[in-house]
XYZ file of C-alpha atoms in Angstrom:
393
model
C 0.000 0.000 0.000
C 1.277 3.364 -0.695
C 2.274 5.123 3.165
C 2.688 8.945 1.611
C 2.783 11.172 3.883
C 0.093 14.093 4.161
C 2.618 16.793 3.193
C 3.945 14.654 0.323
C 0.529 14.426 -1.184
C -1.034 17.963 -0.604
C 2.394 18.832 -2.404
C 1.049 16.304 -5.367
C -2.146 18.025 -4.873
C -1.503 20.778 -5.535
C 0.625 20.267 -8.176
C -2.065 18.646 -10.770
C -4.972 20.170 -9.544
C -5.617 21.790 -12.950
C -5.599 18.672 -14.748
C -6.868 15.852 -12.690
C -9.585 14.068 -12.174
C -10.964 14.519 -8.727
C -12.361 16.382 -5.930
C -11.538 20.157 -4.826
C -13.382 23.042 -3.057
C -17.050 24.161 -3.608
C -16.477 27.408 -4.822
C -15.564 26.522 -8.839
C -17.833 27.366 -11.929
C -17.242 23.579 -13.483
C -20.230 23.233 -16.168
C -21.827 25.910 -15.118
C -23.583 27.154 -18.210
C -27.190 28.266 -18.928
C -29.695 26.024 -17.443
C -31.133 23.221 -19.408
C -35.013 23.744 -19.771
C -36.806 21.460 -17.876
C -40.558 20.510 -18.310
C -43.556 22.949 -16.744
C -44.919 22.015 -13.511
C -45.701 18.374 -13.267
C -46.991 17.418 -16.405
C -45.049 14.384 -18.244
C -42.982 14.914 -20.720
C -41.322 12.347 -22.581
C -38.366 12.833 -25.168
C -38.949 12.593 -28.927
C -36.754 8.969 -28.736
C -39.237 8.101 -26.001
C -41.694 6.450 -28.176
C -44.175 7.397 -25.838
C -44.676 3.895 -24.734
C -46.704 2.717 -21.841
C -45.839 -1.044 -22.207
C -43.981 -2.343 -18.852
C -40.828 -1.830 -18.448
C -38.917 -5.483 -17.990
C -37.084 -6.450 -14.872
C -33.592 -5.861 -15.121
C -33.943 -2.485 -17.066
C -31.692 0.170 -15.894
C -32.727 3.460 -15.345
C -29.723 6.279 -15.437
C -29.954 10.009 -14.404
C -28.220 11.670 -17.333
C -26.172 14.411 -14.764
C -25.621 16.576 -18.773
C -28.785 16.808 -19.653
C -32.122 16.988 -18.067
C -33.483 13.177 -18.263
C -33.283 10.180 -16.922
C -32.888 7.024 -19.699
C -33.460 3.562 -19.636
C -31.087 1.113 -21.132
C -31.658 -2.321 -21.783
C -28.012 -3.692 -20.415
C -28.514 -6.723 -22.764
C -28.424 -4.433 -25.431
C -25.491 -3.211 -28.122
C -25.362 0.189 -29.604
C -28.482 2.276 -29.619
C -30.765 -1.061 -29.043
C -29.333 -0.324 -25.760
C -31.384 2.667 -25.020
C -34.974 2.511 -24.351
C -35.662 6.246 -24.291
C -35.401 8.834 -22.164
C -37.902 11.058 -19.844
C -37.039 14.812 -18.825
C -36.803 15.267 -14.983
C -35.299 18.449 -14.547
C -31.789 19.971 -14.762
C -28.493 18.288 -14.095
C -30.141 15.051 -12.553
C -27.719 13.514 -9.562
C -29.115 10.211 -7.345
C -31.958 8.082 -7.404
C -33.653 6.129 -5.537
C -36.034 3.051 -6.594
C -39.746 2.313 -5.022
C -41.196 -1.380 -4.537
C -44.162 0.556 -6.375
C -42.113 1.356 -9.252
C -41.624 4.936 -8.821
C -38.167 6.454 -9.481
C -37.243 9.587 -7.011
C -34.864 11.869 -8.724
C -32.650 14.653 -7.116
C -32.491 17.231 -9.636
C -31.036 20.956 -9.613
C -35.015 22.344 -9.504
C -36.607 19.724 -7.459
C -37.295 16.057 -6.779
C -38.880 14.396 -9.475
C -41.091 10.948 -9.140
C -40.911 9.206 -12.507
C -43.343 5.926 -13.143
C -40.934 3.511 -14.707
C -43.553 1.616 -15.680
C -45.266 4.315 -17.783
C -42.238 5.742 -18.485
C -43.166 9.518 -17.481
C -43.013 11.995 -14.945
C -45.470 12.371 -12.812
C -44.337 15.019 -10.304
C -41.819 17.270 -9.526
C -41.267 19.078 -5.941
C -39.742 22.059 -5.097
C -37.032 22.023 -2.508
C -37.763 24.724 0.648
C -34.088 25.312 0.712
C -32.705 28.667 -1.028
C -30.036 27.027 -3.112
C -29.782 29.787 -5.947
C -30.352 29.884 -9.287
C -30.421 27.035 -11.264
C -27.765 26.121 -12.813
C -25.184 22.710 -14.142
C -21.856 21.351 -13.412
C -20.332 19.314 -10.641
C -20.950 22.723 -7.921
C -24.718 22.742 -9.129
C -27.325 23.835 -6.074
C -29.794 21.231 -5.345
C -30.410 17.703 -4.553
C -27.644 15.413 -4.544
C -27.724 12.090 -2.562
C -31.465 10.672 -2.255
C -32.594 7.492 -0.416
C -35.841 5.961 0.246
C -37.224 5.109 4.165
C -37.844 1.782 3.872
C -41.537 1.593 4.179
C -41.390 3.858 1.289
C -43.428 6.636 3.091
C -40.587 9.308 2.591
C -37.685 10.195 0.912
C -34.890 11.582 2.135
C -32.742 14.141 -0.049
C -29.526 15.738 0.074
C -29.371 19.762 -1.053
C -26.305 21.384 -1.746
C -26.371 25.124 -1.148
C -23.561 26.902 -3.471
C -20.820 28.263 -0.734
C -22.637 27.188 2.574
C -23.891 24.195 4.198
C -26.320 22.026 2.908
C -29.701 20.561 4.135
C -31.430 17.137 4.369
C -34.997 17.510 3.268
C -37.824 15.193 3.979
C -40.480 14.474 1.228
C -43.720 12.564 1.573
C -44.388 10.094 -0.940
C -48.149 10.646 -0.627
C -48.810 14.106 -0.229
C -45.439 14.586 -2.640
C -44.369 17.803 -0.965
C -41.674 18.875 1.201
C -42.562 18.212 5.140
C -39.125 18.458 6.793
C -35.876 20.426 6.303
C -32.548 19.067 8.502
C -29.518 21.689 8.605
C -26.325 19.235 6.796
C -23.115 19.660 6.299
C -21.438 20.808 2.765
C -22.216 19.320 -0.387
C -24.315 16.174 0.905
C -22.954 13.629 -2.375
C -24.699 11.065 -0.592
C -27.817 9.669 1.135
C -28.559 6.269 3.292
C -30.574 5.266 5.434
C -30.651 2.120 8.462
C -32.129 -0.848 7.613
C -34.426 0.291 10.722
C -35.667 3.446 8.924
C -34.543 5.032 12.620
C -31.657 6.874 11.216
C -30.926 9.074 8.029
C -27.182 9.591 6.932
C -25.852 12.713 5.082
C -22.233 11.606 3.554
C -21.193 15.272 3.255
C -18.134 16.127 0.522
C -16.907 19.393 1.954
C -17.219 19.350 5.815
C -15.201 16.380 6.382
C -18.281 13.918 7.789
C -21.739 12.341 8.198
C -24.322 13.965 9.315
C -26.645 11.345 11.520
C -29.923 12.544 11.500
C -32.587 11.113 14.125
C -36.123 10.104 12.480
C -37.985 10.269 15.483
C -36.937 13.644 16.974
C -35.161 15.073 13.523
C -32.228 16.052 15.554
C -28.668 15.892 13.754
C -25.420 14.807 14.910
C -21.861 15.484 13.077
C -19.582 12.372 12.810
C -15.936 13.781 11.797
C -14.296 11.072 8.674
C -11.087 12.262 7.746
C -8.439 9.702 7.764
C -6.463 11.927 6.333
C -7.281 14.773 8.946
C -8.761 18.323 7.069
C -5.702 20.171 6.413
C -6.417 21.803 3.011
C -9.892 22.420 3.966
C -11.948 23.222 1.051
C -9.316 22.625 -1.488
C -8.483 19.503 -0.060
C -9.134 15.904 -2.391
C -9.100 13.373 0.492
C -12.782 14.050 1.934
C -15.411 11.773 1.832
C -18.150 10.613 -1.068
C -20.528 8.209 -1.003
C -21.090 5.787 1.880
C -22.484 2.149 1.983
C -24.012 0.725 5.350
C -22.798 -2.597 6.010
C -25.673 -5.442 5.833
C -24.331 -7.187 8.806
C -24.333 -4.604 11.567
C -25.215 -1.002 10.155
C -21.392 -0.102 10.087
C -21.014 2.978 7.508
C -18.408 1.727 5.163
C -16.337 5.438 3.368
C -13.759 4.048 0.716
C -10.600 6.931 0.487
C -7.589 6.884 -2.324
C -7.913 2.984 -2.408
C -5.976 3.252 0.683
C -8.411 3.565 3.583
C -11.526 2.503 4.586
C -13.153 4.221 7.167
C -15.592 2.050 8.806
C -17.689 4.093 11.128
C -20.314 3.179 14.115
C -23.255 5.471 13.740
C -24.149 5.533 17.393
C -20.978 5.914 19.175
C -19.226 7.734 16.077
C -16.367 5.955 16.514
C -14.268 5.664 13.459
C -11.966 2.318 12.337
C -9.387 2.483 9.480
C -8.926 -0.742 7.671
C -6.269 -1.040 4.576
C -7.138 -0.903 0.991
C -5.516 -1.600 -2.299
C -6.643 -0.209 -5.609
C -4.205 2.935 -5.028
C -6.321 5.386 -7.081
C -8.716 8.056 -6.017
C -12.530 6.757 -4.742
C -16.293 7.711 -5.541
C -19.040 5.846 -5.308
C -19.553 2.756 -3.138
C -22.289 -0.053 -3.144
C -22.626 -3.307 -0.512
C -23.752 -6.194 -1.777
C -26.791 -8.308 0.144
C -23.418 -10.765 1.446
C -21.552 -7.984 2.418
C -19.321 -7.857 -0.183
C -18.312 -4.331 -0.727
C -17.684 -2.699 -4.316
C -15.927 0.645 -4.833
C -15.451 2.758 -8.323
C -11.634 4.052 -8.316
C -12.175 7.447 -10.566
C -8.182 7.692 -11.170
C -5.259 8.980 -10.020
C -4.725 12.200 -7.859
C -0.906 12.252 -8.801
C -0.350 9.988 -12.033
C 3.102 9.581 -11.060
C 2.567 7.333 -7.687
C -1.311 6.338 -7.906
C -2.836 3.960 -9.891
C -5.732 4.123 -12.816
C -9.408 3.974 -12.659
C -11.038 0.518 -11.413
C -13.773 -1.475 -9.692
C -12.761 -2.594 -6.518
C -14.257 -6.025 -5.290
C -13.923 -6.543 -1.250
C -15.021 -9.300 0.228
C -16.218 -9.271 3.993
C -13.104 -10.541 5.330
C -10.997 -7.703 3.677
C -9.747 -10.189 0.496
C -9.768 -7.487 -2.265
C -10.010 -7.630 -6.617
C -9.341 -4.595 -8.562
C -10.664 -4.849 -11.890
C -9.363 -2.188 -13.978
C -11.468 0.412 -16.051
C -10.683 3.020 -18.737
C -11.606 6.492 -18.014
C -13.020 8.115 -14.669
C -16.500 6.514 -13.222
C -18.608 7.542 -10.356
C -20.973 5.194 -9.093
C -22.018 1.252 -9.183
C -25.258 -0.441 -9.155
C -25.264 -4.503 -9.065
C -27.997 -6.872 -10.588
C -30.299 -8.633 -8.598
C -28.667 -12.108 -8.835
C -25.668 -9.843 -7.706
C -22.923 -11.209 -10.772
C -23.355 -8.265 -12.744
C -22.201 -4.919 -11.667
C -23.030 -1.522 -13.729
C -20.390 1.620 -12.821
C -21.699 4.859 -14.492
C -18.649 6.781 -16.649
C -20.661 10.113 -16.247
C -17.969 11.288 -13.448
C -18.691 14.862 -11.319
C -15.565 16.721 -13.097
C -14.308 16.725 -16.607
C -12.941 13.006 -18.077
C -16.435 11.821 -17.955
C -17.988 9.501 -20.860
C -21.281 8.506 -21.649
C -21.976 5.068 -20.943
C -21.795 2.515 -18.646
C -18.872 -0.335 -17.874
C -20.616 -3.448 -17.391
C -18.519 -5.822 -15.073
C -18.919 -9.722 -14.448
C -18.111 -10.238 -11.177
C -16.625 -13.710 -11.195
C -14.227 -13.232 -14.488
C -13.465 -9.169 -14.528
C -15.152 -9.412 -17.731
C -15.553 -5.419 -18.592
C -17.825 -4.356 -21.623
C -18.584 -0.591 -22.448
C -22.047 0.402 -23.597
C -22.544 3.813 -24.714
C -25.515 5.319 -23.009
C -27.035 8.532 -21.881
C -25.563 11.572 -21.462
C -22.985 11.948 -18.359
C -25.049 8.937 -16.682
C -24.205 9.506 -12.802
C -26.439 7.171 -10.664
C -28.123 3.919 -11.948
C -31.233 1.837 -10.731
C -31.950 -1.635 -11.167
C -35.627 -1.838 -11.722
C -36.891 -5.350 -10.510
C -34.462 -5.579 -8.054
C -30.825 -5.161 -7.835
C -28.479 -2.252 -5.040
C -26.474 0.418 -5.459
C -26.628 3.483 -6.691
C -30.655 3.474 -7.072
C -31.814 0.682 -5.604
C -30.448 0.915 -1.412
């Protein structure tokens, strides 16, 4: 494993900062052009490739939120070329996470509001308003509103993640029946992330530019700060080495946060104590995913220093530690995994520049990768029918 010291990487850091493929401060511009129009109020709106079908979608489909555009898109992963995609539907601007209802509704965090899509019909049939001030609306990895979403597992709310440009960020609280905004939680900065316990009793907030989790109470809404920084804060804002995307641990409700392909930072929720275990993949980390065994699976985006770290991959972990890296060519940023758990589907969209628009589709058991070209920065995916990850926690 590769022991730099702090110094000796901010050094790095700072040194290829303008060219590499990672994680900075909040305060850039990256993307941040004129707004994509999203559709009116809450009407459905389909895009002209949508066919305008209403036949059900199959199990298996994946649904994508296309983070350059302002749709979501189904892709048949069995497919090749443009068979591949099934159409798209228009959410909303700059589209981040998802999360996937037993009743077939997709809940998308968008720049302008969450938006319920019925993946069955293939259309939208809401889209809420956040209550937090985030700005004007705009695109790019710094982008105010929703971020992380997750899904309480009776499926009576959903929990969302809203960056506010330059200041901390909330965790809002939407019914799924009403469809409106009932809650707002102060967060910390940039919330990339959302999970919640397998109890439904506790809401996490994996926040980007504060350093930590924010632990947020479902039966009082009160908020707690859990500090992960294994490699402390120095930097602050401009620092790489913060946190992403979290995965909580089947087995005991452990928060699993992958860093550099160095670290993981396993943390207990209710004393907020904080382990360090090794890792091996060398090469900056996004998104994370657990498997139903426990079997953990992290998306390497790609070195922070080219010189001493390692390329972009797919790290497999099993329980015990035992560890695979399968590598992957270009920058990805989260993973999704079938329902029968051998197939797992890392989006290339990617928060900064590098991205590509498809999907690598890994087989677990041989490292098999195959690239299909899909959707337009794809960011999260969703395994309708079944499946975790990205969409589907």
């Amino acid at each position: 494993m590769n022991r730099r010291s702090l110094a000796g990487r901010l050094a790095a850091l700072a040194a290829v900062t303008a060219t590499l493929a990672g994680c900075a401060s909040d305060g850039g511009d990256d993307g941040a052009a004129s707004p994509v129009s999203a559709p009116p109020g809450t009407t459905a709106q389909r895009t002209p490739d949508s066919g305008g079908t209403s036949a059900r979608t199959p199990r298996g489909t994946l649904l994508v939120t296309d983070f350059g555009s302002d749709t979501v898109t189904f892709v048949d992963p069995a497919g090749r070329g443009e068979a591949a995609d099934l159409g798209s539907v228009r959410v909303g601007t700059a589209p981040y996470g998802i999360a996937l209802g037993e009743d077939g509704t997709a809940w998308v965090a968008t720049a302008e509001g969450v938006a319920a899509v019925d993946t069955r019909t293939r259309e939208r049939t809401a889209l809420i308003p956040y209550r937090t001030d985030t700005g004007p609306v705009t695109t790019g990895e710094y982008r105010g509103g929703g971020m992380g979403i997750a899904l309480s597992p009776d499926g009576s709310r959903v929990y969302v993640g809203v960056n506010v440009p330059g200041g901390k960020g909330t965790l809002e609280v939407v019914d799924t029946v009403r469809r409106e905004v009932t809650r707002v939680v102060p967060a910390g900065r940039r919330p990339f992330d959302v999970d919640v316990s397998r109890d439904g009793r506790q809401v996490y907030a994996t926040n980007h530019d504060s350093f930590d989790v924010s632990v947020v109470d479902t039966g009082d809404w009160t908020a707690r700060r859990i500090e992960v920084a294994p490699y402390g804060t120095e930097g602050g804002l401009g620092s790489w080495l913060k946190p992403h995307y979290t995965a909580v641990r089947p087995s005991d409700g452990a928060l699993l946060l992958p860093f550099e392909g160095e670290r993981l930072a396993v943390v207990d929720p209710g004393t907020g104590r904080v382990r360090i275990e090794e890792m091996t993949a060398n090469t900056h980390q996004h998104g994370v995913t657990a498997g139903s065994d426990g079997t953990l699976y992290v998306v390497g985006t790609g070195p922070i220093d080219p010189s001493e770290d390692d390329g972009p991959s797919l790290t497999v972990r099993s329980p015990d530690g035992d560890e695979r890296v399968v590598p992957l060519d270009g920058p990805h940023e989260t993973v999704a995994l079938s329902a029968d758990g051998r197939t797992a589907y890392v989006s290339g969209g990617f928060t900064r520049d590098g991205y590509w628009n498809g999907l690598s589709v890994v087989d677990v058991a041989t490292g098999r990768v195959t690239r299909l070209p899909v959707g337009e920065r794809p960011l999260a995916v969703a395994v309708l029918g079944g499946g975790r990850g990205t969409g589907a926690d």
